[in-house]
């Protein structure tokens, strides 16, 4: 994508398969912001631009807007909303209280949901079962949040902050389910969340922000095989 125009010069440093990069790509797509995507070779060969732009954590994603870098996926998403606040759709509620609640659930996803997904992917046996149970305990809470809106999305009639926070993880979650043969989003226990997931992946404006499922499956299957292989000599 061309990264310079009425939106200013916009660059995104990242890796297509990263769920954190997907979050930013969803926000940019919704706002219709043109940007240059710069594929990074992480973690082995980080570019000088990445190291200069994020000297603290040295991680993706990094959004560079008119030469100024912004780091951390959900901070970037909120920056996009504020920097282009005149562009529809609005990614955050207008009401301060509703905005605070959206931030709370976005943080909940980072603090509770992501670790349980990682644990389910990396674990085996009882350890894996424990993290799956944690996922099963956390996701129904999001089911109730979605139910309380009475709408298709956490953001109401359209995709909002919480949708982006969880939506960035969707293809990862679904691929982890296939690679590990476990169920994280259960259509019986969380039917609204399951329907939300299907709808979110197919939304016209954002469907191209998601990584290729087949490629991600190959990548995660190879990683899973390494994690579950016995140490050399055993």
mmCIF file with all atom_site columns, C-alpha atoms in Angstrom:
data_model
loop_
_atom_site.group_PDB
_atom_site.id
_atom_site.type_symbol
_atom_site.label_atom_id
_atom_site.label_alt_id
_atom_site.label_comp_id
_atom_site.label_asym_id
_atom_site.label_entity_id
_atom_site.label_seq_id
_atom_site.pdbx_PDB_ins_code
_atom_site.Cartn_x
_atom_site.Cartn_y
_atom_site.Cartn_z
_atom_site.occupancy
_atom_site.B_iso_or_equiv
_atom_site.pdbx_formal_charge
_atom_site.auth_seq_id
_atom_site.auth_comp_id
_atom_site.auth_asym_id
_atom_site.auth_atom_id
_atom_site.pdbx_PDB_model_num
ATOM 1   C CA . UNK A 1 1   ? 0.000   0.000   0.000  1.00 0.00 ? 1   UNK A CA 1
ATOM 2   C CA . UNK A 1 2   ? 1.186   3.488   -0.762 1.00 0.00 ? 2   UNK A CA 1
ATOM 3   C CA . UNK A 1 3   ? 1.893   5.240   2.529  1.00 0.00 ? 3   UNK A CA 1
ATOM 4   C CA . UNK A 1 4   ? 1.751   8.940   1.711  1.00 0.00 ? 4   UNK A CA 1
ATOM 5   C CA . UNK A 1 5   ? -1.223  11.145  0.889  1.00 0.00 ? 5   UNK A CA 1
ATOM 6   C CA . UNK A 1 6   ? -3.872  13.129  2.699  1.00 0.00 ? 6   UNK A CA 1
ATOM 7   C CA . UNK A 1 7   ? -3.312  10.886  5.729  1.00 0.00 ? 7   UNK A CA 1
ATOM 8   C CA . UNK A 1 8   ? 0.338   11.915  5.887  1.00 0.00 ? 8   UNK A CA 1
ATOM 9   C CA . UNK A 1 9   ? 3.201   9.455   5.645  1.00 0.00 ? 9   UNK A CA 1
ATOM 10  C CA . UNK A 1 10  ? 2.157   6.228   7.336  1.00 0.00 ? 10  UNK A CA 1
ATOM 11  C CA . UNK A 1 11  ? 4.279   3.111   7.684  1.00 0.00 ? 11  UNK A CA 1
ATOM 12  C CA . UNK A 1 12  ? 3.578   -0.092  9.571  1.00 0.00 ? 12  UNK A CA 1
ATOM 13  C CA . UNK A 1 13  ? 6.415   -2.362  10.638 1.00 0.00 ? 13  UNK A CA 1
ATOM 14  C CA . UNK A 1 14  ? 5.307   -5.909  11.278 1.00 0.00 ? 14  UNK A CA 1
ATOM 15  C CA . UNK A 1 15  ? 4.800   -9.529  10.295 1.00 0.00 ? 15  UNK A CA 1
ATOM 16  C CA . UNK A 1 16  ? 1.576   -10.480 8.528  1.00 0.00 ? 16  UNK A CA 1
ATOM 17  C CA . UNK A 1 17  ? 0.900   -13.499 10.753 1.00 0.00 ? 17  UNK A CA 1
ATOM 18  C CA . UNK A 1 18  ? 1.254   -11.563 14.025 1.00 0.00 ? 18  UNK A CA 1
ATOM 19  C CA . UNK A 1 19  ? -2.123  -11.114 15.767 1.00 0.00 ? 19  UNK A CA 1
ATOM 20  C CA . UNK A 1 20  ? -0.860  -7.818  17.183 1.00 0.00 ? 20  UNK A CA 1
ATOM 21  C CA . UNK A 1 21  ? -0.087  -6.547  13.698 1.00 0.00 ? 21  UNK A CA 1
ATOM 22  C CA . UNK A 1 22  ? -3.513  -7.757  12.549 1.00 0.00 ? 22  UNK A CA 1
ATOM 23  C CA . UNK A 1 23  ? -5.112  -5.483  15.158 1.00 0.00 ? 23  UNK A CA 1
ATOM 24  C CA . UNK A 1 24  ? -3.410  -2.453  13.650 1.00 0.00 ? 24  UNK A CA 1
ATOM 25  C CA . UNK A 1 25  ? -4.218  -3.526  10.093 1.00 0.00 ? 25  UNK A CA 1
ATOM 26  C CA . UNK A 1 26  ? -7.897  -3.850  11.043 1.00 0.00 ? 26  UNK A CA 1
ATOM 27  C CA . UNK A 1 27  ? -7.952  -0.324  12.503 1.00 0.00 ? 27  UNK A CA 1
ATOM 28  C CA . UNK A 1 28  ? -6.198  1.154   9.468  1.00 0.00 ? 28  UNK A CA 1
ATOM 29  C CA . UNK A 1 29  ? -8.549  -0.699  7.109  1.00 0.00 ? 29  UNK A CA 1
ATOM 30  C CA . UNK A 1 30  ? -11.654 0.506   8.937  1.00 0.00 ? 30  UNK A CA 1
ATOM 31  C CA . UNK A 1 31  ? -10.456 4.111   8.808  1.00 0.00 ? 31  UNK A CA 1
ATOM 32  C CA . UNK A 1 32  ? -9.452  3.760   5.169  1.00 0.00 ? 32  UNK A CA 1
ATOM 33  C CA . UNK A 1 33  ? -5.915  4.944   5.865  1.00 0.00 ? 33  UNK A CA 1
ATOM 34  C CA . UNK A 1 34  ? -3.308  4.294   3.186  1.00 0.00 ? 34  UNK A CA 1
ATOM 35  C CA . UNK A 1 35  ? 0.002   3.035   4.510  1.00 0.00 ? 35  UNK A CA 1
ATOM 36  C CA . UNK A 1 36  ? 3.210   1.306   3.559  1.00 0.00 ? 36  UNK A CA 1
ATOM 37  C CA . UNK A 1 37  ? 3.607   -2.131  5.113  1.00 0.00 ? 37  UNK A CA 1
ATOM 38  C CA . UNK A 1 38  ? 7.211   -3.081  5.866  1.00 0.00 ? 38  UNK A CA 1
ATOM 39  C CA . UNK A 1 39  ? 7.630   -6.785  6.547  1.00 0.00 ? 39  UNK A CA 1
ATOM 40  C CA . UNK A 1 40  ? 10.080  -7.495  9.349  1.00 0.00 ? 40  UNK A CA 1
ATOM 41  C CA . UNK A 1 41  ? 12.167  -10.628 9.761  1.00 0.00 ? 41  UNK A CA 1
ATOM 42  C CA . UNK A 1 42  ? 11.636  -11.213 13.468 1.00 0.00 ? 42  UNK A CA 1
ATOM 43  C CA . UNK A 1 43  ? 12.964  -12.376 15.798 1.00 0.00 ? 43  UNK A CA 1
ATOM 44  C CA . UNK A 1 44  ? 16.163  -13.256 13.957 1.00 0.00 ? 44  UNK A CA 1
ATOM 45  C CA . UNK A 1 45  ? 16.983  -10.276 11.769 1.00 0.00 ? 45  UNK A CA 1
ATOM 46  C CA . UNK A 1 46  ? 15.311  -7.108  13.044 1.00 0.00 ? 46  UNK A CA 1
ATOM 47  C CA . UNK A 1 47  ? 15.762  -4.100  10.817 1.00 0.00 ? 47  UNK A CA 1
ATOM 48  C CA . UNK A 1 48  ? 17.621  -1.001  11.887 1.00 0.00 ? 48  UNK A CA 1
ATOM 49  C CA . UNK A 1 49  ? 14.386  0.941   11.391 1.00 0.00 ? 49  UNK A CA 1
ATOM 50  C CA . UNK A 1 50  ? 12.582  -1.300  13.904 1.00 0.00 ? 50  UNK A CA 1
ATOM 51  C CA . UNK A 1 51  ? 15.398  -1.047  16.457 1.00 0.00 ? 51  UNK A CA 1
ATOM 52  C CA . UNK A 1 52  ? 15.444  2.740   16.106 1.00 0.00 ? 52  UNK A CA 1
ATOM 53  C CA . UNK A 1 53  ? 11.654  3.050   16.207 1.00 0.00 ? 53  UNK A CA 1
ATOM 54  C CA . UNK A 1 54  ? 11.119  0.795   19.233 1.00 0.00 ? 54  UNK A CA 1
ATOM 55  C CA . UNK A 1 55  ? 14.400  0.921   21.193 1.00 0.00 ? 55  UNK A CA 1
ATOM 56  C CA . UNK A 1 56  ? 12.747  -0.168  24.455 1.00 0.00 ? 56  UNK A CA 1
ATOM 57  C CA . UNK A 1 57  ? 11.051  -3.442  23.490 1.00 0.00 ? 57  UNK A CA 1
ATOM 58  C CA . UNK A 1 58  ? 12.428  -3.886  19.947 1.00 0.00 ? 58  UNK A CA 1
ATOM 59  C CA . UNK A 1 59  ? 9.149   -5.533  18.941 1.00 0.00 ? 59  UNK A CA 1
ATOM 60  C CA . UNK A 1 60  ? 6.466   -5.239  16.304 1.00 0.00 ? 60  UNK A CA 1
ATOM 61  C CA . UNK A 1 61  ? 4.088   -3.672  15.521 1.00 0.00 ? 61  UNK A CA 1
ATOM 62  C CA . UNK A 1 62  ? 5.314   -0.120  15.123 1.00 0.00 ? 62  UNK A CA 1
ATOM 63  C CA . UNK A 1 63  ? 3.278   2.549   13.368 1.00 0.00 ? 63  UNK A CA 1
ATOM 64  C CA . UNK A 1 64  ? 5.305   5.453   11.990 1.00 0.00 ? 64  UNK A CA 1
ATOM 65  C CA . UNK A 1 65  ? 3.177   8.521   11.265 1.00 0.00 ? 65  UNK A CA 1
ATOM 66  C CA . UNK A 1 66  ? 5.021   11.435  9.686  1.00 0.00 ? 66  UNK A CA 1
ATOM 67  C CA . UNK A 1 67  ? 8.282   10.122  11.086 1.00 0.00 ? 67  UNK A CA 1
ATOM 68  C CA . UNK A 1 68  ? 7.006   9.614   14.641 1.00 0.00 ? 68  UNK A CA 1
ATOM 69  C CA . UNK A 1 69  ? 6.846   5.995   15.898 1.00 0.00 ? 69  UNK A CA 1
ATOM 70  C CA . UNK A 1 70  ? 4.029   4.597   18.042 1.00 0.00 ? 70  UNK A CA 1
ATOM 71  C CA . UNK A 1 71  ? 4.444   1.158   19.661 1.00 0.00 ? 71  UNK A CA 1
ATOM 72  C CA . UNK A 1 72  ? 2.215   -1.551  21.222 1.00 0.00 ? 72  UNK A CA 1
ATOM 73  C CA . UNK A 1 73  ? -0.809  -2.745  19.265 1.00 0.00 ? 73  UNK A CA 1
ATOM 74  C CA . UNK A 1 74  ? -3.690  -1.375  21.372 1.00 0.00 ? 74  UNK A CA 1
ATOM 75  C CA . UNK A 1 75  ? -1.895  1.914   21.970 1.00 0.00 ? 75  UNK A CA 1
ATOM 76  C CA . UNK A 1 76  ? -1.487  2.181   18.198 1.00 0.00 ? 76  UNK A CA 1
ATOM 77  C CA . UNK A 1 77  ? -5.189  1.432   17.648 1.00 0.00 ? 77  UNK A CA 1
ATOM 78  C CA . UNK A 1 78  ? -6.169  4.200   20.071 1.00 0.00 ? 78  UNK A CA 1
ATOM 79  C CA . UNK A 1 79  ? -3.667  6.535   18.420 1.00 0.00 ? 79  UNK A CA 1
ATOM 80  C CA . UNK A 1 80  ? -5.265  5.824   15.034 1.00 0.00 ? 80  UNK A CA 1
ATOM 81  C CA . UNK A 1 81  ? -8.666  6.720   16.451 1.00 0.00 ? 81  UNK A CA 1
ATOM 82  C CA . UNK A 1 82  ? -7.389  9.979   17.925 1.00 0.00 ? 82  UNK A CA 1
ATOM 83  C CA . UNK A 1 83  ? -5.128  11.013  15.047 1.00 0.00 ? 83  UNK A CA 1
ATOM 84  C CA . UNK A 1 84  ? -7.892  10.465  12.492 1.00 0.00 ? 84  UNK A CA 1
ATOM 85  C CA . UNK A 1 85  ? -10.857 11.267  14.737 1.00 0.00 ? 85  UNK A CA 1
ATOM 86  C CA . UNK A 1 86  ? -12.727 12.978  11.910 1.00 0.00 ? 86  UNK A CA 1
ATOM 87  C CA . UNK A 1 87  ? -12.738 9.786   9.855  1.00 0.00 ? 87  UNK A CA 1
ATOM 88  C CA . UNK A 1 88  ? -15.588 7.329   10.253 1.00 0.00 ? 88  UNK A CA 1
ATOM 89  C CA . UNK A 1 89  ? -16.115 4.845   11.694 1.00 0.00 ? 89  UNK A CA 1
ATOM 90  C CA . UNK A 1 90  ? -15.406 5.696   15.309 1.00 0.00 ? 90  UNK A CA 1
ATOM 91  C CA . UNK A 1 91  ? -13.403 2.886   16.903 1.00 0.00 ? 91  UNK A CA 1
ATOM 92  C CA . UNK A 1 92  ? -14.132 3.979   20.462 1.00 0.00 ? 92  UNK A CA 1
ATOM 93  C CA . UNK A 1 93  ? -17.310 5.154   22.207 1.00 0.00 ? 93  UNK A CA 1
ATOM 94  C CA . UNK A 1 94  ? -17.912 8.887   22.441 1.00 0.00 ? 94  UNK A CA 1
ATOM 95  C CA . UNK A 1 95  ? -19.017 8.659   26.077 1.00 0.00 ? 95  UNK A CA 1
ATOM 96  C CA . UNK A 1 96  ? -16.050 8.728   28.535 1.00 0.00 ? 96  UNK A CA 1
ATOM 97  C CA . UNK A 1 97  ? -17.506 5.978   30.735 1.00 0.00 ? 97  UNK A CA 1
ATOM 98  C CA . UNK A 1 98  ? -18.229 3.680   27.793 1.00 0.00 ? 98  UNK A CA 1
ATOM 99  C CA . UNK A 1 99  ? -14.733 4.379   26.501 1.00 0.00 ? 99  UNK A CA 1
ATOM 100 C CA . UNK A 1 100 ? -13.245 3.364   29.857 1.00 0.00 ? 100 UNK A CA 1
ATOM 101 C CA . UNK A 1 101 ? -15.261 0.139   29.823 1.00 0.00 ? 101 UNK A CA 1
ATOM 102 C CA . UNK A 1 102 ? -14.017 -0.664  26.309 1.00 0.00 ? 102 UNK A CA 1
ATOM 103 C CA . UNK A 1 103 ? -10.433 -0.119  27.464 1.00 0.00 ? 103 UNK A CA 1
ATOM 104 C CA . UNK A 1 104 ? -11.066 -2.419  30.449 1.00 0.00 ? 104 UNK A CA 1
ATOM 105 C CA . UNK A 1 105 ? -12.188 -5.326  28.266 1.00 0.00 ? 105 UNK A CA 1
ATOM 106 C CA . UNK A 1 106 ? -9.406  -4.737  25.755 1.00 0.00 ? 106 UNK A CA 1
ATOM 107 C CA . UNK A 1 107 ? -6.933  -4.994  28.648 1.00 0.00 ? 107 UNK A CA 1
ATOM 108 C CA . UNK A 1 108 ? -8.745  -8.119  29.895 1.00 0.00 ? 108 UNK A CA 1
ATOM 109 C CA . UNK A 1 109 ? -8.127  -9.760  26.539 1.00 0.00 ? 109 UNK A CA 1
ATOM 110 C CA . UNK A 1 110 ? -4.414  -8.968  26.748 1.00 0.00 ? 110 UNK A CA 1
ATOM 111 C CA . UNK A 1 111 ? -4.070  -9.951  30.398 1.00 0.00 ? 111 UNK A CA 1
ATOM 112 C CA . UNK A 1 112 ? -6.258  -13.067 30.509 1.00 0.00 ? 112 UNK A CA 1
ATOM 113 C CA . UNK A 1 113 ? -7.199  -14.387 27.077 1.00 0.00 ? 113 UNK A CA 1
ATOM 114 C CA . UNK A 1 114 ? -3.832  -14.210 25.310 1.00 0.00 ? 114 UNK A CA 1
ATOM 115 C CA . UNK A 1 115 ? -1.885  -16.071 28.041 1.00 0.00 ? 115 UNK A CA 1
ATOM 116 C CA . UNK A 1 116 ? -4.448  -18.871 28.060 1.00 0.00 ? 116 UNK A CA 1
ATOM 117 C CA . UNK A 1 117 ? -4.230  -19.221 24.259 1.00 0.00 ? 117 UNK A CA 1
ATOM 118 C CA . UNK A 1 118 ? -0.436  -19.344 24.412 1.00 0.00 ? 118 UNK A CA 1
ATOM 119 C CA . UNK A 1 119 ? -0.604  -21.868 27.247 1.00 0.00 ? 119 UNK A CA 1
ATOM 120 C CA . UNK A 1 120 ? -3.039  -24.071 25.346 1.00 0.00 ? 120 UNK A CA 1
ATOM 121 C CA . UNK A 1 121 ? -0.751  -24.011 22.316 1.00 0.00 ? 121 UNK A CA 1
ATOM 122 C CA . UNK A 1 122 ? 2.487   -24.675 24.167 1.00 0.00 ? 122 UNK A CA 1
ATOM 123 C CA . UNK A 1 123 ? 1.217   -27.045 26.840 1.00 0.00 ? 123 UNK A CA 1
ATOM 124 C CA . UNK A 1 124 ? 0.750   -30.779 26.962 1.00 0.00 ? 124 UNK A CA 1
ATOM 125 C CA . UNK A 1 125 ? -1.364  -33.078 29.088 1.00 0.00 ? 125 UNK A CA 1
ATOM 126 C CA . UNK A 1 126 ? -2.523  -31.614 32.399 1.00 0.00 ? 126 UNK A CA 1
ATOM 127 C CA . UNK A 1 127 ? -0.771  -28.309 31.749 1.00 0.00 ? 127 UNK A CA 1
ATOM 128 C CA . UNK A 1 128 ? -2.647  -27.852 28.485 1.00 0.00 ? 128 UNK A CA 1
ATOM 129 C CA . UNK A 1 129 ? -5.935  -28.895 30.058 1.00 0.00 ? 129 UNK A CA 1
ATOM 130 C CA . UNK A 1 130 ? -5.490  -26.287 32.769 1.00 0.00 ? 130 UNK A CA 1
ATOM 131 C CA . UNK A 1 131 ? -4.981  -23.468 30.266 1.00 0.00 ? 131 UNK A CA 1
ATOM 132 C CA . UNK A 1 132 ? -7.920  -24.656 28.168 1.00 0.00 ? 132 UNK A CA 1
ATOM 133 C CA . UNK A 1 133 ? -10.068 -24.503 31.308 1.00 0.00 ? 133 UNK A CA 1
ATOM 134 C CA . UNK A 1 134 ? -8.838  -20.949 31.888 1.00 0.00 ? 134 UNK A CA 1
ATOM 135 C CA . UNK A 1 135 ? -9.908  -20.048 28.343 1.00 0.00 ? 135 UNK A CA 1
ATOM 136 C CA . UNK A 1 136 ? -13.278 -21.660 28.914 1.00 0.00 ? 136 UNK A CA 1
ATOM 137 C CA . UNK A 1 137 ? -13.649 -19.542 32.056 1.00 0.00 ? 137 UNK A CA 1
ATOM 138 C CA . UNK A 1 138 ? -12.590 -16.267 30.409 1.00 0.00 ? 138 UNK A CA 1
ATOM 139 C CA . UNK A 1 139 ? -14.432 -16.396 27.100 1.00 0.00 ? 139 UNK A CA 1
ATOM 140 C CA . UNK A 1 140 ? -17.935 -16.707 28.625 1.00 0.00 ? 140 UNK A CA 1
ATOM 141 C CA . UNK A 1 141 ? -17.271 -13.359 30.325 1.00 0.00 ? 141 UNK A CA 1
ATOM 142 C CA . UNK A 1 142 ? -16.797 -11.834 26.886 1.00 0.00 ? 142 UNK A CA 1
ATOM 143 C CA . UNK A 1 143 ? -19.927 -13.668 25.740 1.00 0.00 ? 143 UNK A CA 1
ATOM 144 C CA . UNK A 1 144 ? -21.892 -11.804 28.426 1.00 0.00 ? 144 UNK A CA 1
ATOM 145 C CA . UNK A 1 145 ? -20.354 -8.473  27.424 1.00 0.00 ? 145 UNK A CA 1
ATOM 146 C CA . UNK A 1 146 ? -21.406 -9.102  23.840 1.00 0.00 ? 146 UNK A CA 1
ATOM 147 C CA . UNK A 1 147 ? -24.873 -10.161 24.978 1.00 0.00 ? 147 UNK A CA 1
ATOM 148 C CA . UNK A 1 148 ? -25.249 -6.940  26.971 1.00 0.00 ? 148 UNK A CA 1
ATOM 149 C CA . UNK A 1 149 ? -24.782 -4.834  23.838 1.00 0.00 ? 149 UNK A CA 1
ATOM 150 C CA . UNK A 1 150 ? -27.703 -6.506  22.104 1.00 0.00 ? 150 UNK A CA 1
ATOM 151 C CA . UNK A 1 151 ? -25.764 -5.962  18.873 1.00 0.00 ? 151 UNK A CA 1
ATOM 152 C CA . UNK A 1 152 ? -23.602 -7.939  16.478 1.00 0.00 ? 152 UNK A CA 1
ATOM 153 C CA . UNK A 1 153 ? -20.356 -6.416  17.740 1.00 0.00 ? 153 UNK A CA 1
ATOM 154 C CA . UNK A 1 154 ? -18.836 -5.374  21.050 1.00 0.00 ? 154 UNK A CA 1
ATOM 155 C CA . UNK A 1 155 ? -18.752 -1.884  19.559 1.00 0.00 ? 155 UNK A CA 1
ATOM 156 C CA . UNK A 1 156 ? -22.483 -2.000  18.799 1.00 0.00 ? 156 UNK A CA 1
ATOM 157 C CA . UNK A 1 157 ? -23.528 -1.931  15.152 1.00 0.00 ? 157 UNK A CA 1
ATOM 158 C CA . UNK A 1 158 ? -19.924 -1.749  13.985 1.00 0.00 ? 158 UNK A CA 1
ATOM 159 C CA . UNK A 1 159 ? -16.448 -2.961  14.915 1.00 0.00 ? 159 UNK A CA 1
ATOM 160 C CA . UNK A 1 160 ? -14.961 -1.136  17.908 1.00 0.00 ? 160 UNK A CA 1
ATOM 161 C CA . UNK A 1 161 ? -11.987 -1.290  20.254 1.00 0.00 ? 161 UNK A CA 1
ATOM 162 C CA . UNK A 1 162 ? -12.865 -4.610  21.925 1.00 0.00 ? 162 UNK A CA 1
ATOM 163 C CA . UNK A 1 163 ? -13.700 -6.179  18.562 1.00 0.00 ? 163 UNK A CA 1
ATOM 164 C CA . UNK A 1 164 ? -10.253 -5.194  17.315 1.00 0.00 ? 164 UNK A CA 1
ATOM 165 C CA . UNK A 1 165 ? -8.516  -6.437  20.481 1.00 0.00 ? 165 UNK A CA 1
ATOM 166 C CA . UNK A 1 166 ? -10.104 -9.878  20.179 1.00 0.00 ? 166 UNK A CA 1
ATOM 167 C CA . UNK A 1 167 ? -10.501 -9.848  16.401 1.00 0.00 ? 167 UNK A CA 1
ATOM 168 C CA . UNK A 1 168 ? -6.770  -9.605  15.881 1.00 0.00 ? 168 UNK A CA 1
ATOM 169 C CA . UNK A 1 169 ? -6.488  -12.977 17.611 1.00 0.00 ? 169 UNK A CA 1
ATOM 170 C CA . UNK A 1 170 ? -9.266  -14.733 15.701 1.00 0.00 ? 170 UNK A CA 1
ATOM 171 C CA . UNK A 1 171 ? -7.308  -16.532 13.002 1.00 0.00 ? 171 UNK A CA 1
ATOM 172 C CA . UNK A 1 172 ? -4.665  -17.435 15.575 1.00 0.00 ? 172 UNK A CA 1
ATOM 173 C CA . UNK A 1 173 ? -7.300  -18.912 17.910 1.00 0.00 ? 173 UNK A CA 1
ATOM 174 C CA . UNK A 1 174 ? -8.954  -20.887 15.117 1.00 0.00 ? 174 UNK A CA 1
ATOM 175 C CA . UNK A 1 175 ? -5.600  -22.182 13.866 1.00 0.00 ? 175 UNK A CA 1
ATOM 176 C CA . UNK A 1 176 ? -4.457  -23.152 17.356 1.00 0.00 ? 176 UNK A CA 1
ATOM 177 C CA . UNK A 1 177 ? -7.706  -25.115 17.688 1.00 0.00 ? 177 UNK A CA 1
ATOM 178 C CA . UNK A 1 178 ? -6.859  -27.066 14.524 1.00 0.00 ? 178 UNK A CA 1
ATOM 179 C CA . UNK A 1 179 ? -3.193  -27.628 15.357 1.00 0.00 ? 179 UNK A CA 1
ATOM 180 C CA . UNK A 1 180 ? -3.896  -28.851 18.903 1.00 0.00 ? 180 UNK A CA 1
ATOM 181 C CA . UNK A 1 181 ? -7.331  -30.461 18.381 1.00 0.00 ? 181 UNK A CA 1
ATOM 182 C CA . UNK A 1 182 ? -8.825  -28.449 21.229 1.00 0.00 ? 182 UNK A CA 1
ATOM 183 C CA . UNK A 1 183 ? -11.853 -26.158 21.357 1.00 0.00 ? 183 UNK A CA 1
ATOM 184 C CA . UNK A 1 184 ? -11.452 -22.623 22.648 1.00 0.00 ? 184 UNK A CA 1
ATOM 185 C CA . UNK A 1 185 ? -14.507 -20.851 21.196 1.00 0.00 ? 185 UNK A CA 1
ATOM 186 C CA . UNK A 1 186 ? -17.278 -23.377 21.805 1.00 0.00 ? 186 UNK A CA 1
ATOM 187 C CA . UNK A 1 187 ? -20.382 -22.882 19.659 1.00 0.00 ? 187 UNK A CA 1
ATOM 188 C CA . UNK A 1 188 ? -22.504 -24.472 22.392 1.00 0.00 ? 188 UNK A CA 1
ATOM 189 C CA . UNK A 1 189 ? -21.125 -22.582 25.391 1.00 0.00 ? 189 UNK A CA 1
ATOM 190 C CA . UNK A 1 190 ? -20.492 -19.247 23.663 1.00 0.00 ? 190 UNK A CA 1
ATOM 191 C CA . UNK A 1 191 ? -22.867 -19.099 20.664 1.00 0.00 ? 191 UNK A CA 1
ATOM 192 C CA . UNK A 1 192 ? -22.820 -15.300 20.385 1.00 0.00 ? 192 UNK A CA 1
ATOM 193 C CA . UNK A 1 193 ? -19.038 -15.207 20.445 1.00 0.00 ? 193 UNK A CA 1
ATOM 194 C CA . UNK A 1 194 ? -18.908 -17.944 17.837 1.00 0.00 ? 194 UNK A CA 1
ATOM 195 C CA . UNK A 1 195 ? -21.294 -16.031 15.560 1.00 0.00 ? 195 UNK A CA 1
ATOM 196 C CA . UNK A 1 196 ? -19.317 -12.843 16.188 1.00 0.00 ? 196 UNK A CA 1
ATOM 197 C CA . UNK A 1 197 ? -16.103 -14.626 15.143 1.00 0.00 ? 197 UNK A CA 1
ATOM 198 C CA . UNK A 1 198 ? -17.618 -15.822 11.868 1.00 0.00 ? 198 UNK A CA 1
ATOM 199 C CA . UNK A 1 199 ? -19.019 -12.393 11.074 1.00 0.00 ? 199 UNK A CA 1
ATOM 200 C CA . UNK A 1 200 ? -15.834 -10.537 12.004 1.00 0.00 ? 200 UNK A CA 1
ATOM 201 C CA . UNK A 1 201 ? -13.634 -12.635 9.726  1.00 0.00 ? 201 UNK A CA 1
ATOM 202 C CA . UNK A 1 202 ? -15.955 -11.993 6.775  1.00 0.00 ? 202 UNK A CA 1
ATOM 203 C CA . UNK A 1 203 ? -16.477 -8.236  7.258  1.00 0.00 ? 203 UNK A CA 1
ATOM 204 C CA . UNK A 1 204 ? -15.710 -6.590  3.916  1.00 0.00 ? 204 UNK A CA 1
ATOM 205 C CA . UNK A 1 205 ? -13.455 -3.823  5.161  1.00 0.00 ? 205 UNK A CA 1
ATOM 206 C CA . UNK A 1 206 ? -11.222 -5.993  7.323  1.00 0.00 ? 206 UNK A CA 1
ATOM 207 C CA . UNK A 1 207 ? -11.118 -9.473  5.777  1.00 0.00 ? 207 UNK A CA 1
ATOM 208 C CA . UNK A 1 208 ? -7.874  -8.682  3.946  1.00 0.00 ? 208 UNK A CA 1
ATOM 209 C CA . UNK A 1 209 ? -6.202  -7.732  7.245  1.00 0.00 ? 209 UNK A CA 1
ATOM 210 C CA . UNK A 1 210 ? -6.125  -11.348 8.398  1.00 0.00 ? 210 UNK A CA 1
ATOM 211 C CA . UNK A 1 211 ? -3.207  -13.701 7.688  1.00 0.00 ? 211 UNK A CA 1
ATOM 212 C CA . UNK A 1 212 ? -3.455  -16.627 5.288  1.00 0.00 ? 212 UNK A CA 1
ATOM 213 C CA . UNK A 1 213 ? -4.893  -19.520 7.279  1.00 0.00 ? 213 UNK A CA 1
ATOM 214 C CA . UNK A 1 214 ? -3.014  -22.256 5.442  1.00 0.00 ? 214 UNK A CA 1
ATOM 215 C CA . UNK A 1 215 ? 0.333   -20.520 5.882  1.00 0.00 ? 215 UNK A CA 1
ATOM 216 C CA . UNK A 1 216 ? -0.327  -19.883 9.563  1.00 0.00 ? 216 UNK A CA 1
ATOM 217 C CA . UNK A 1 217 ? -1.305  -23.519 10.064 1.00 0.00 ? 217 UNK A CA 1
ATOM 218 C CA . UNK A 1 218 ? 1.993   -24.701 8.544  1.00 0.00 ? 218 UNK A CA 1
ATOM 219 C CA . UNK A 1 219 ? 3.940   -22.247 10.709 1.00 0.00 ? 219 UNK A CA 1
ATOM 220 C CA . UNK A 1 220 ? 2.173   -23.166 13.962 1.00 0.00 ? 220 UNK A CA 1
ATOM 221 C CA . UNK A 1 221 ? 2.189   -26.904 13.253 1.00 0.00 ? 221 UNK A CA 1
ATOM 222 C CA . UNK A 1 222 ? 5.968   -26.790 12.801 1.00 0.00 ? 222 UNK A CA 1
ATOM 223 C CA . UNK A 1 223 ? 6.363   -24.764 15.995 1.00 0.00 ? 223 UNK A CA 1
ATOM 224 C CA . UNK A 1 224 ? 4.089   -27.122 17.908 1.00 0.00 ? 224 UNK A CA 1
ATOM 225 C CA . UNK A 1 225 ? 6.079   -30.131 16.688 1.00 0.00 ? 225 UNK A CA 1
ATOM 226 C CA . UNK A 1 226 ? 9.274   -28.596 18.046 1.00 0.00 ? 226 UNK A CA 1
ATOM 227 C CA . UNK A 1 227 ? 7.634   -27.806 21.377 1.00 0.00 ? 227 UNK A CA 1
ATOM 228 C CA . UNK A 1 228 ? 6.294   -31.317 21.848 1.00 0.00 ? 228 UNK A CA 1
ATOM 229 C CA . UNK A 1 229 ? 9.359   -33.204 20.587 1.00 0.00 ? 229 UNK A CA 1
ATOM 230 C CA . UNK A 1 230 ? 11.410  -35.016 23.249 1.00 0.00 ? 230 UNK A CA 1
ATOM 231 C CA . UNK A 1 231 ? 14.860  -33.555 23.978 1.00 0.00 ? 231 UNK A CA 1
ATOM 232 C CA . UNK A 1 232 ? 17.753  -35.000 21.957 1.00 0.00 ? 232 UNK A CA 1
ATOM 233 C CA . UNK A 1 233 ? 19.100  -38.237 23.420 1.00 0.00 ? 233 UNK A CA 1
ATOM 234 C CA . UNK A 1 234 ? 15.745  -39.347 24.897 1.00 0.00 ? 234 UNK A CA 1
#
